Coordinates of C-alpha atoms and ligand atoms in Angstrom, one line a residue:
M21 CA 41.3 -16.1 -100.1
D22 CA 42.0 -17.9 -103.4
Y23 CA 44.3 -20.9 -102.8
Q24 CA 46.4 -19.5 -105.7
T25 CA 47.4 -16.6 -103.5
L26 CA 48.5 -18.9 -100.9
T27 CA 50.3 -21.0 -103.4
N28 CA 52.2 -18.0 -104.6
L29 CA 53.3 -17.4 -101.0
Y30 CA 54.4 -21.0 -100.7
E31 CA 56.5 -20.7 -103.8
N32 CA 58.0 -17.5 -102.7
L33 CA 59.0 -18.9 -99.4
E34 CA 60.4 -22.1 -100.9
E35 CA 62.5 -20.1 -103.4
N36 CA 64.0 -17.9 -100.7
P37 CA 66.2 -20.0 -98.3
S38 CA 67.2 -17.0 -96.1
R39 CA 65.3 -16.8 -92.9
L40 CA 65.4 -13.0 -92.8
K41 CA 63.9 -13.0 -96.3
K42 CA 61.3 -15.6 -95.4
T43 CA 60.2 -13.5 -92.4
E44 CA 59.9 -10.4 -94.6
I45 CA 57.8 -12.3 -97.2
L46 CA 55.5 -13.9 -94.6
S47 CA 55.0 -10.7 -92.7
D48 CA 54.0 -8.9 -96.0
F49 CA 51.5 -11.6 -96.5
L50 CA 50.2 -11.6 -92.9
K51 CA 49.5 -7.8 -93.2
T52 CA 47.0 -8.6 -96.0
L53 CA 45.2 -11.4 -94.0
K54 CA 41.6 -10.7 -93.4
K55 CA 39.7 -11.7 -90.3
D56 CA 37.7 -14.3 -92.2
D57 CA 40.8 -16.0 -93.4
L58 CA 42.9 -16.4 -90.3
E59 CA 43.0 -20.2 -90.5
T60 CA 45.3 -19.7 -93.4
I61 CA 47.9 -19.5 -90.6
Y62 CA 47.6 -23.1 -89.9
L63 CA 47.9 -23.9 -93.7
I64 CA 51.3 -21.9 -93.7
Q65 CA 52.3 -24.3 -91.0
G66 CA 51.2 -27.2 -93.3
K67 CA 48.3 -28.1 -91.0
A68 CA 44.7 -27.6 -90.6
Y69 CA 44.8 -27.3 -86.8
P70 CA 46.7 -25.4 -84.1
D71 CA 49.9 -27.1 -82.9
Y72 CA 48.3 -28.4 -79.7
S73 CA 45.7 -30.5 -81.6
E74 CA 46.2 -34.2 -81.7
K75 CA 44.4 -34.4 -84.9
E76 CA 46.8 -35.3 -87.7
L77 CA 45.9 -35.3 -91.4
G78 CA 48.2 -38.5 -91.7
I79 CA 47.3 -39.2 -95.2
S80 CA 49.7 -41.8 -96.7
E81 CA 51.6 -41.3 -99.9
K82 CA 49.7 -44.4 -101.1
L83 CA 46.3 -42.8 -100.8
C84 CA 47.6 -39.6 -102.5
I85 CA 48.8 -41.6 -105.4
K86 CA 45.4 -43.2 -105.7
A87 CA 43.7 -39.8 -105.5
L88 CA 46.1 -38.5 -108.2
S89 CA 45.3 -41.5 -110.4
K90 CA 41.5 -40.8 -109.9
A91 CA 41.9 -37.1 -110.7
S92 CA 44.3 -37.6 -113.7
G93 CA 43.2 -41.0 -115.1
L94 CA 46.8 -42.2 -115.0
S95 CA 47.6 -45.6 -113.5
S96 CA 49.1 -45.8 -110.0
D97 CA 52.1 -47.5 -111.3
I98 CA 53.0 -44.7 -113.7
I99 CA 52.7 -42.3 -110.9
I100 CA 54.9 -44.3 -108.7
E101 CA 57.6 -44.5 -111.4
H102 CA 57.5 -40.8 -111.8
W103 CA 57.6 -40.3 -107.9
K104 CA 60.8 -42.6 -107.8
K105 CA 62.5 -40.3 -110.3
L106 CA 61.5 -37.0 -108.8
G107 CA 61.6 -37.8 -105.1
D108 CA 58.7 -35.4 -104.3
L109 CA 55.1 -36.4 -104.6
G110 CA 54.2 -32.8 -104.7
K111 CA 56.2 -32.2 -107.9
V112 CA 54.7 -35.2 -109.4
A113 CA 51.3 -33.9 -108.8
E114 CA 52.3 -30.6 -110.3
Q115 CA 53.4 -32.2 -113.6
I116 CA 50.5 -34.5 -113.9
I117 CA 47.9 -31.9 -113.2
N118 CA 49.5 -29.4 -115.6
K119 CA 49.5 -32.0 -118.3
K120 CA 45.8 -32.7 -117.7
K121 CA 44.9 -29.0 -117.6
Q122 CA 46.1 -28.5 -121.1
N123 CA 43.2 -30.7 -122.1
T124 CA 40.4 -29.2 -119.9
L125 CA 39.1 -25.8 -120.6
F126 CA 37.5 -24.6 -117.5
S127 CA 37.6 -25.3 -113.7
E128 CA 36.4 -23.5 -110.8
K129 CA 39.0 -21.7 -108.6
I130 CA 39.5 -23.1 -105.2
T131 CA 39.8 -21.3 -102.1
T132 CA 41.8 -21.8 -98.9
K133 CA 38.4 -22.3 -97.1
K134 CA 37.5 -25.2 -99.4
V135 CA 41.0 -26.8 -99.0
L136 CA 40.6 -26.5 -95.2
E137 CA 37.0 -27.8 -95.3
N138 CA 38.0 -30.9 -97.2
I139 CA 41.1 -31.7 -95.4
K140 CA 39.5 -31.3 -92.0
K141 CA 36.9 -33.9 -92.9
L142 CA 39.7 -36.5 -93.5
P143 CA 40.6 -37.4 -89.9
E144 CA 37.0 -37.4 -88.8
L145 CA 36.1 -40.3 -91.2
E146 CA 35.8 -43.7 -89.7
G147 CA 34.3 -47.1 -90.4
K148 CA 33.2 -48.6 -93.7
G149 CA 34.0 -47.0 -96.9
T150 CA 36.5 -44.5 -95.3
V151 CA 39.1 -45.0 -98.0
D152 CA 36.6 -44.1 -100.8
K153 CA 35.3 -41.2 -99.0
K154 CA 38.8 -39.8 -98.4
L155 CA 39.7 -40.4 -102.0
S156 CA 36.6 -38.4 -103.0
L157 CA 37.6 -35.5 -100.8
I158 CA 41.2 -35.4 -102.0
S159 CA 40.5 -35.8 -105.8
E160 CA 37.7 -33.2 -105.6
L161 CA 40.5 -30.7 -104.6
L162 CA 42.9 -32.1 -107.2
T163 CA 40.4 -31.9 -110.1
S164 CA 39.8 -28.1 -109.6
A165 CA 43.4 -27.3 -108.8
S166 CA 46.2 -25.9 -111.1
G167 CA 49.4 -27.8 -111.1
K168 CA 51.1 -25.6 -108.6
E169 CA 48.1 -25.8 -106.3
A170 CA 48.1 -29.6 -106.5
K171 CA 51.7 -29.6 -105.6
Y172 CA 51.0 -28.0 -102.2
I173 CA 47.7 -29.8 -101.6
I174 CA 49.6 -33.0 -101.9
R175 CA 52.5 -31.9 -99.8
T176 CA 50.2 -30.6 -97.1
L177 CA 48.3 -33.9 -97.0
I178 CA 51.5 -36.0 -96.5
G179 CA 52.8 -33.4 -94.0
D180 CA 55.9 -32.4 -95.9
L181 CA 55.3 -28.8 -97.1
R182 CA 59.0 -28.0 -97.8
I183 CA 58.8 -24.4 -97.5
G184 CA 61.3 -24.2 -94.7
V185 CA 59.2 -22.2 -92.2
A186 CA 59.6 -23.4 -88.7
S187 CA 57.7 -22.0 -85.8
G188 CA 60.5 -19.5 -85.1
T189 CA 59.9 -17.9 -88.5
I190 CA 56.2 -17.7 -87.9
R191 CA 56.8 -16.0 -84.5
D192 CA 59.2 -13.5 -86.0
S193 CA 56.9 -12.7 -89.0
I194 CA 54.0 -11.9 -86.5
I195 CA 56.4 -9.7 -84.5
K196 CA 57.4 -7.9 -87.8
T197 CA 53.8 -7.4 -88.7
F198 CA 52.6 -5.9 -85.6
F199 CA 55.5 -4.3 -83.7
K200 CA 55.4 -0.6 -84.2
A201 CA 58.7 1.1 -83.8
N202 CA 58.9 4.6 -82.4
S203 CA 56.0 3.9 -80.2
R204 CA 56.1 6.2 -77.2
E205 CA 54.5 3.8 -74.6
D206 CA 57.6 4.2 -72.4
T207 CA 58.2 7.6 -71.3
S208 CA 61.7 7.3 -70.2
K209 CA 64.3 9.6 -71.6
K210 CA 66.2 7.1 -73.6
P211 CA 67.0 7.8 -77.2
L212 CA 64.5 6.4 -79.6
G213 CA 66.6 3.6 -81.0
V214 CA 67.3 2.2 -77.5
L215 CA 63.7 2.5 -76.6
D216 CA 62.7 0.7 -79.8
S217 CA 64.9 -2.2 -79.2
E218 CA 63.7 -2.6 -75.6
N219 CA 60.1 -2.5 -76.5
K220 CA 60.8 -4.8 -79.3
K221 CA 62.4 -7.4 -76.9
K222 CA 59.3 -7.1 -74.7
F223 CA 57.0 -7.5 -77.6
T224 CA 59.0 -10.6 -78.7
Q225 CA 58.9 -12.1 -75.3
A226 CA 55.2 -11.5 -75.1
V227 CA 54.6 -13.2 -78.5
Q228 CA 56.7 -16.1 -77.5
E229 CA 55.2 -16.6 -74.1
A230 CA 51.7 -16.4 -75.7
Y231 CA 52.6 -19.2 -78.1
D232 CA 54.2 -21.3 -75.4
K233 CA 51.1 -21.1 -73.3
T234 CA 48.6 -21.8 -76.2
S235 CA 50.5 -23.6 -78.9
D236 CA 48.2 -21.7 -81.3
F237 CA 49.6 -19.2 -83.8
L238 CA 46.1 -18.1 -84.9
L239 CA 45.3 -16.9 -81.4
V240 CA 48.7 -15.3 -80.9
F241 CA 48.3 -13.5 -84.3
E242 CA 44.8 -12.1 -83.2
K243 CA 46.1 -10.8 -79.8
A244 CA 49.4 -9.5 -81.2
S245 CA 47.3 -7.3 -83.6
R246 CA 45.8 -5.7 -80.6
G247 CA 49.0 -5.0 -78.7
I248 CA 51.3 -6.2 -75.9
K249 CA 48.6 -5.9 -73.3
E250 CA 46.2 -8.3 -75.1
L251 CA 49.1 -10.8 -75.6
K252 CA 49.7 -10.7 -71.9
K253 CA 46.1 -11.4 -71.0
I254 CA 46.4 -14.9 -72.8
K255 CA 45.9 -17.4 -70.0
L256 CA 46.8 -21.0 -69.6
N257 CA 43.9 -23.2 -70.6
P258 CA 43.8 -26.6 -69.0
G259 CA 41.8 -28.0 -71.9
H260 CA 44.8 -27.3 -74.1
P261 CA 48.3 -28.6 -73.7
M262 CA 51.1 -26.3 -73.0
R263 CA 54.7 -26.5 -74.2
Q264 CA 56.8 -27.9 -71.3
M265 CA 59.9 -26.4 -69.8
L266 CA 63.0 -28.4 -70.9
A267 CA 66.1 -29.0 -69.0
L268 CA 69.9 -28.5 -69.6
K269 CA 72.7 -30.8 -68.8
A270 CA 74.7 -30.6 -65.7
D271 CA 78.2 -32.2 -65.4
S272 CA 78.1 -32.9 -61.7
I273 CA 76.5 -32.2 -58.5
E274 CA 79.0 -29.5 -57.9
D275 CA 78.3 -28.0 -61.2
G276 CA 74.6 -28.2 -60.5
F277 CA 75.0 -26.2 -57.3
K278 CA 77.0 -23.7 -59.1
R279 CA 74.4 -23.0 -61.6
V280 CA 71.1 -23.1 -59.7
G281 CA 72.4 -22.0 -56.3
K282 CA 72.2 -23.3 -52.8
P283 CA 70.0 -24.8 -51.5
A284 CA 68.6 -26.6 -54.4
A285 CA 65.9 -29.3 -55.0
F286 CA 67.1 -32.7 -56.2
E287 CA 64.7 -35.1 -57.6
Y288 CA 64.9 -38.5 -59.1
K289 CA 65.1 -38.3 -62.9
Y290 CA 62.7 -41.0 -63.6
D291 CA 63.3 -43.2 -66.7
G292 CA 59.8 -43.0 -68.3
F293 CA 58.0 -40.5 -70.4
R294 CA 56.6 -37.1 -69.6
M295 CA 52.8 -36.8 -69.1
L296 CA 51.0 -33.5 -68.8
I297 CA 47.9 -33.9 -66.8
N298 CA 45.2 -31.4 -67.4
K299 CA 41.8 -31.1 -65.6
D300 CA 39.6 -28.3 -66.8
D301 CA 37.0 -26.3 -65.0
K302 CA 34.3 -28.7 -66.1
G303 CA 36.2 -31.6 -64.6
E304 CA 37.3 -33.1 -67.8
I305 CA 40.8 -34.8 -67.7
K306 CA 43.2 -34.9 -70.6
L307 CA 46.6 -36.4 -70.8
F308 CA 49.3 -35.2 -73.2
T309 CA 52.8 -36.5 -74.0
R310 CA 55.9 -34.2 -74.3
R311 CA 55.1 -33.6 -78.1
L312 CA 51.6 -32.6 -77.1
D313 CA 49.8 -35.8 -78.5
E314 CA 46.7 -36.5 -76.5
V315 CA 47.0 -39.9 -74.9
T316 CA 43.9 -40.0 -72.4
K317 CA 42.3 -42.9 -74.2
Q318 CA 45.5 -44.9 -73.8
F319 CA 45.6 -44.4 -70.0
P320 CA 42.2 -44.7 -68.5
E321 CA 43.8 -45.9 -65.2
V322 CA 45.6 -42.7 -64.9
V323 CA 42.3 -40.7 -65.2
Q324 CA 41.0 -42.9 -62.3
Y325 CA 44.1 -42.3 -60.2
I326 CA 43.7 -38.6 -60.7
N327 CA 40.1 -38.5 -59.8
E328 CA 40.9 -40.5 -56.7
H329 CA 44.0 -39.0 -55.6
I330 CA 44.0 -35.4 -56.6
K331 CA 41.4 -33.3 -55.1
A332 CA 41.0 -29.9 -56.9
K333 CA 38.7 -28.4 -59.3
S334 CA 41.1 -27.8 -62.2
F335 CA 44.8 -28.0 -62.6
I336 CA 47.7 -28.5 -64.9
I337 CA 50.3 -31.0 -63.3
E338 CA 53.5 -32.3 -64.8
S339 CA 54.5 -35.8 -64.3
E340 CA 56.7 -38.7 -65.5
A341 CA 55.0 -42.1 -66.1
I342 CA 57.2 -45.0 -65.2
G343 CA 56.7 -48.8 -65.8
F344 CA 57.0 -51.5 -63.3
D345 CA 56.9 -55.3 -63.4
P346 CA 53.4 -56.4 -62.3
K347 CA 54.8 -59.4 -60.3
T348 CA 58.0 -58.3 -58.7
K349 CA 56.9 -54.5 -58.7
K350 CA 60.4 -53.4 -59.7
Y351 CA 60.7 -50.4 -62.0
K352 CA 61.4 -50.9 -65.6
P353 CA 63.2 -48.7 -68.2
F354 CA 61.2 -46.6 -70.6
E355 CA 61.5 -48.9 -73.6
A356 CA 59.7 -51.6 -71.7
I357 CA 56.4 -49.4 -71.6
S358 CA 57.0 -47.2 -74.5
Q359 CA 54.4 -49.1 -76.6
R360 CA 51.6 -48.1 -74.4
I361 CA 51.9 -44.5 -75.7
R362 CA 50.6 -45.5 -79.1
R363 CA 48.6 -48.7 -78.6
K364 CA 44.9 -48.1 -78.6
H365 CA 43.5 -51.6 -78.5
N366 CA 43.3 -54.2 -75.7
I367 CA 43.9 -51.4 -73.1
N368 CA 42.7 -53.3 -70.2
Q369 CA 45.1 -56.2 -70.9
L370 CA 48.0 -53.6 -71.3
I371 CA 47.2 -52.0 -68.0
K372 CA 47.7 -55.3 -66.4
Q373 CA 50.7 -56.3 -68.4
L374 CA 52.5 -53.0 -68.5
P375 CA 51.4 -51.1 -65.4
I376 CA 52.7 -47.6 -64.8
E377 CA 53.1 -45.3 -62.0
I378 CA 52.8 -41.5 -62.1
N379 CA 55.3 -39.4 -60.5
T380 CA 54.2 -35.7 -60.4
F381 CA 56.9 -33.0 -60.3
D382 CA 55.3 -29.6 -60.9
I383 CA 52.0 -27.7 -61.0
L384 CA 51.3 -24.8 -63.3
Y385 CA 47.7 -24.1 -62.8
L386 CA 45.3 -24.6 -60.0
N387 CA 41.5 -23.8 -59.5
G388 CA 41.4 -21.2 -62.3
K389 CA 44.7 -19.5 -61.6
S390 CA 48.2 -19.8 -63.3
L391 CA 51.0 -20.6 -61.0
L392 CA 53.7 -20.0 -63.7
E393 CA 55.0 -17.0 -61.9
L394 CA 55.3 -18.6 -58.3
P395 CA 58.7 -19.9 -57.3
F396 CA 59.3 -23.5 -57.8
K397 CA 59.5 -24.2 -54.1
K398 CA 56.0 -22.7 -53.5
R399 CA 54.7 -24.7 -56.6
T400 CA 56.0 -28.1 -55.3
S401 CA 54.7 -27.5 -51.9
L402 CA 51.3 -26.6 -53.2
M403 CA 51.5 -29.8 -55.5
R404 CA 52.5 -32.0 -52.6
K405 CA 49.6 -30.9 -50.4
L406 CA 47.2 -31.8 -53.2
I407 CA 48.1 -35.2 -53.9
K408 CA 47.2 -38.3 -51.8
P409 CA 50.1 -40.6 -52.7
Y410 CA 49.7 -44.3 -53.5
K411 CA 52.7 -46.3 -54.5
H412 CA 52.4 -47.9 -58.0
K413 CA 49.6 -45.6 -58.9
I414 CA 50.4 -42.0 -58.3
R415 CA 52.8 -40.0 -56.1
C416 CA 55.0 -37.0 -56.0
S417 CA 58.6 -37.2 -57.3
H418 CA 61.2 -38.3 -54.8
Q419 CA 62.8 -35.1 -53.7
I420 CA 65.3 -33.7 -51.2
I421 CA 66.2 -30.0 -50.7
T422 CA 69.7 -29.5 -49.6
S423 CA 72.9 -27.4 -49.7
N424 CA 75.0 -30.3 -48.8
E425 CA 77.1 -31.9 -51.6
K426 CA 77.5 -35.4 -49.8
E427 CA 73.8 -35.6 -49.2
A428 CA 73.1 -34.8 -52.9
Q429 CA 75.8 -37.4 -53.9
D430 CA 74.1 -40.1 -51.8
F431 CA 70.7 -39.2 -53.3
Y432 CA 72.1 -39.6 -56.7
K433 CA 73.5 -43.0 -55.9
E434 CA 70.1 -44.0 -54.5
A435 CA 68.3 -42.8 -57.7
L436 CA 70.7 -45.0 -59.9
K437 CA 70.2 -47.9 -57.6
D438 CA 66.5 -47.7 -58.0
N439 CA 67.0 -48.0 -61.7
Q440 CA 66.2 -44.4 -62.5
E441 CA 68.2 -42.3 -64.9
G442 CA 69.9 -39.8 -62.6
L443 CA 68.8 -36.5 -61.0
M444 CA 67.1 -33.3 -61.8
I445 CA 68.6 -30.3 -60.1
K446 CA 66.1 -27.4 -59.7
N447 CA 66.4 -23.8 -58.6
L448 CA 64.0 -23.1 -55.7
T449 CA 63.1 -19.6 -56.7
S450 CA 62.6 -19.7 -60.4
E451 CA 59.3 -19.3 -62.2
Y452 CA 58.2 -21.9 -64.7
S453 CA 59.2 -21.0 -68.4
P454 CA 57.0 -22.8 -70.9
G455 CA 58.7 -24.1 -74.0
A456 CA 62.1 -23.0 -72.9
R457 CA 65.3 -25.0 -72.3
V458 CA 66.3 -23.2 -69.1
G459 CA 69.3 -23.1 -66.8
H460 CA 67.1 -23.4 -63.7
M461 CA 66.3 -27.0 -64.3
L462 CA 69.2 -29.2 -64.9
K463 CA 69.6 -32.9 -65.6
L464 CA 72.4 -35.1 -64.3
K465 CA 73.0 -38.5 -65.7
P466 CA 76.0 -40.8 -65.6
A467 CA 78.6 -39.8 -68.3
E468 CA 77.1 -41.8 -71.1
N469 CA 77.2 -39.7 -74.2
E470 CA 73.6 -39.6 -75.4
L471 CA 71.7 -37.7 -78.0
D472 CA 68.1 -37.8 -79.3
L473 CA 68.4 -37.5 -83.2
V474 CA 66.0 -38.0 -86.0
I475 CA 66.6 -40.4 -88.9
T476 CA 66.7 -38.6 -92.3
A477 CA 68.1 -41.5 -94.5
A478 CA 68.9 -45.1 -94.5
E479 CA 70.4 -47.9 -96.5
Y480 CA 69.1 -51.4 -97.3
G481 CA 71.3 -54.3 -96.0
K482 CA 72.9 -57.2 -97.8
G483 CA 73.0 -60.9 -97.1
K484 CA 70.8 -61.8 -94.1
R485 CA 69.5 -58.2 -93.9
F486 CA 68.5 -58.1 -97.5
G487 CA 65.3 -56.1 -97.9
I488 CA 65.7 -54.6 -94.4
L489 CA 67.1 -51.1 -93.6
S490 CA 70.3 -51.7 -91.8
S491 CA 72.2 -48.4 -91.6
F492 CA 70.5 -45.2 -90.4
T493 CA 71.7 -41.6 -91.1
L494 CA 71.1 -39.4 -88.0
S495 CA 70.4 -35.6 -88.0
C496 CA 70.3 -32.8 -85.5
K497 CA 68.7 -29.4 -86.1
D498 CA 70.1 -25.9 -86.4
E499 CA 68.6 -22.7 -85.0
Q500 CA 66.6 -22.3 -88.3
G501 CA 65.1 -25.7 -88.0
N502 CA 67.2 -27.3 -90.8
F503 CA 68.1 -31.0 -90.3
L504 CA 71.9 -31.6 -90.5
E505 CA 73.4 -35.0 -90.7
I506 CA 75.9 -36.0 -88.0
G507 CA 76.4 -39.7 -88.5
K508 CA 75.4 -43.1 -89.4
A509 CA 74.4 -45.9 -87.0
S510 CA 74.1 -49.5 -87.8
T511 CA 74.4 -51.1 -84.5
G512 CA 72.5 -51.3 -81.2
L513 CA 69.5 -52.9 -82.9
K514 CA 68.6 -56.7 -82.5
E515 CA 68.0 -59.3 -85.1
K516 CA 65.1 -60.7 -83.3
E517 CA 62.1 -58.6 -82.0
E518 CA 62.0 -60.4 -78.6
L519 CA 65.4 -59.1 -77.8
G520 CA 64.6 -55.5 -78.1
L521 CA 64.2 -52.9 -81.0
S522 CA 64.9 -54.9 -84.1
Y523 CA 66.1 -53.9 -87.6
Q524 CA 62.8 -55.0 -88.9
E525 CA 60.8 -53.1 -86.4
L526 CA 62.6 -49.9 -87.2
T527 CA 62.4 -50.6 -91.0
N528 CA 58.6 -51.0 -90.6
K529 CA 58.4 -47.6 -89.0
L530 CA 60.5 -45.9 -91.6
L531 CA 59.3 -47.4 -94.8
P532 CA 56.0 -45.4 -94.9
L533 CA 58.2 -42.2 -94.6
V534 CA 60.5 -42.9 -97.5
T535 CA 60.5 -40.0 -100.0
K536 CA 63.2 -41.1 -102.4
E537 CA 64.9 -44.2 -103.4
S538 CA 68.1 -44.6 -105.3
G539 CA 69.8 -48.1 -105.3
R540 CA 70.0 -49.2 -101.8
Q541 CA 69.8 -45.7 -100.4
V542 CA 66.5 -44.1 -99.2
T543 CA 65.7 -40.6 -98.1
I544 CA 63.3 -40.5 -95.2
K545 CA 60.9 -37.8 -93.9
P546 CA 62.3 -36.7 -90.6
K547 CA 59.9 -38.1 -88.0
I548 CA 61.3 -41.1 -86.1
I549 CA 63.5 -40.0 -83.3
V550 CA 66.0 -42.5 -81.8
R551 CA 68.2 -42.2 -78.7
I552 CA 71.8 -42.7 -79.6
I553 CA 74.8 -43.6 -77.4
Y554 CA 78.1 -42.6 -78.8
Q555 CA 81.8 -42.8 -77.8
N556 CA 82.7 -39.1 -78.7
I557 CA 82.2 -36.4 -81.2
Q558 CA 84.7 -35.3 -83.8
R559 CA 84.8 -32.4 -86.3
S560 CA 84.1 -33.7 -89.7
P561 CA 83.7 -32.3 -93.2
T562 CA 81.7 -35.4 -94.2
Y563 CA 78.5 -34.3 -92.7
K564 CA 76.6 -31.0 -93.1
S565 CA 76.6 -30.3 -89.2
G566 CA 80.4 -30.2 -89.3
F567 CA 80.5 -33.0 -86.7
A568 CA 80.5 -36.8 -86.7
L569 CA 79.7 -39.2 -84.0
R570 CA 82.1 -42.0 -83.3
F571 CA 80.6 -45.5 -82.6
P572 CA 76.9 -44.3 -82.5
R573 CA 74.5 -46.9 -81.4
I574 CA 70.8 -46.9 -81.5
T575 CA 69.1 -47.7 -78.3
I576 CA 65.4 -46.8 -78.5
V577 CA 62.8 -45.1 -80.5
R578 CA 61.3 -42.0 -78.7
D579 CA 57.7 -42.1 -79.7
D580 CA 57.0 -39.5 -77.1
M581 CA 59.2 -36.9 -78.5
G582 CA 58.6 -34.3 -81.3
L583 CA 61.0 -32.8 -83.6
H584 CA 61.6 -29.8 -81.4
D585 CA 63.0 -32.3 -78.8
I586 CA 66.0 -33.5 -80.9
A587 CA 69.5 -32.3 -80.2
K588 CA 70.4 -28.8 -81.4
L589 CA 73.7 -28.1 -83.3
K590 CA 74.6 -25.7 -80.5
E591 CA 74.3 -28.3 -77.8
I592 CA 76.5 -30.6 -79.8
A593 CA 79.1 -28.0 -80.4
N594 CA 79.0 -27.3 -76.6
D595 CA 79.4 -31.1 -75.9
Y596 CA 82.3 -31.1 -78.3
N597 CA 84.0 -28.2 -76.6
Ligands
LIG29 P1 65.9 -35.4 -71.2 O1 64.8 -36.2 -71.8 O2 67.1 -36.1 -71.0 O3 66.1 -34.0 -71.8 O4 65.4 -35.0 -69.6 C1 64.3 -34.2 -69.3 C2 63.1 -35.2 -69.0 O5 63.3 -35.8 -67.8 C3 61.8 -34.4 -68.8 O6 61.3 -34.1 -70.1 C4 61.0 -35.4 -68.1 O7 60.3 -36.3 -69.0 C5 62.0 -36.2 -67.4 N1 62.0 -36.3 -65.9 C6 62.1 -37.3 -65.1 N2 62.0 -37.1 -63.9 C7 61.8 -35.7 -63.8 C8 61.7 -34.9 -62.7 N3 61.7 -35.3 -61.4 N4 61.4 -33.5 -63.0 C9 61.5 -33.1 -64.3 N5 61.6 -33.9 -65.3 C10 61.8 -35.2 -65.1

């Protein structure tokens, strides 16, 4: 396919803010997609790989500016000036390339295949001369591109496509493309309309489940084109990460029992980070975080624990990794070990300094078979039989099964005394629902008002914080995936790094993500997620979300979380009510 065709689609999507319209446009496009061009689906997502892949294009704005300079002959300084004015490097690329094109007569058309080919080479490059090679690959594309094409090439490279298409829209478009109304699969005597809506519900669910199991819209698209039966055949694959089930909040033990029934399982809610442990049929072990980043290289000791303590051919196990002090062996909070998620050097030293213990809490796949549909009680008992526990290495989550409120209360107190966050409360008979925030797994924490939000803007400080970002605009997400501001936080951070998360450290994380500067204000690409503690929520016309947090305080950066983990407007409205 010509890249121009895809560019037209991008434009069309960008110009139409309504999600319904976007679904229609996208579905019309998908109907025309040839077998040979299916990877275009990744490009629509602004990527070159499926969602489960840990490969990120991760091209900095700085490198794109250099490539633009190489392709246009303009100096980097002029391009930066331009960028400051427009706040969108994509638009800058469009204008520059358009101007240049007036002076050149002919260039070859680029295809989506060529774009994919070049951008897929980028993360593979390593070692000497990497920057130059990357520059050549990017400027090769820019030189043949039209202005419009350059705009979207640059936006894809920096990971900010701005066409407002979240995964829900892609899912709905696939459904719209392939769901056939009036199909008489079901022979019941219901009127046609009712039957259609029931069948559509089933098809929608099958598409969603297929995506949750695979995190790969290309595969889902292919199977959906062949009908619901093919979609249902999609299996979990222990080589690929699966989207994990998420929890809802409980207000109390009593509320927990009310919602999941009696008896219920209570487990420690460990204060660590989620680790998905996958072992495939060939025996290869892969570890993933909650946002599906692969972290196997960072935790070689965990691979060893798994080999020594879990005897099974293949499996997918869910766990929480928690830190402990190597001397006193006392458990430590998440922030003490969070750096291990990203640090790839001096691993052996880190294993000694910041050791972790794995606490497994669910199993979803065992020896070639999916266990998703088994009741929770059966799954945990299978898991518990499989693991040879060893304190400070790997063990099963601390759990009781009870109908007794007093017993559950005592267990809750014990969890807090052991420095953990609280309890998880689980329905014994429910199946596992990948990717869903479900009512059969609840979390109970002391009544601290807490939200995970993304930083979308910030302001430089004055005086001693001159040159450092000191106030941070926080956003939640609505159902359509739009980011909505809900408050500004300027406390909780430390002046000095030794004391915890500092202003400087957060500034360093945010500066590469700045997309626009105006005086002391900067706009920031949503990526850095922080945990906020606040006093209460008010209605407020000041922010787009319609709410404002009172006294928000930043506690930690959640490097393990992805944008789908941040607080949703609906949950905030619930908390408010
Ligand atoms: P939250 O991050 O507050 O939404 O709480 C859900 C998280 O608690 C999960 O994503 C897990 O990382 C974590 N967690 C800790 N202990 C458990 C447990 N025993 N069962 C399930 N999740 C747990």
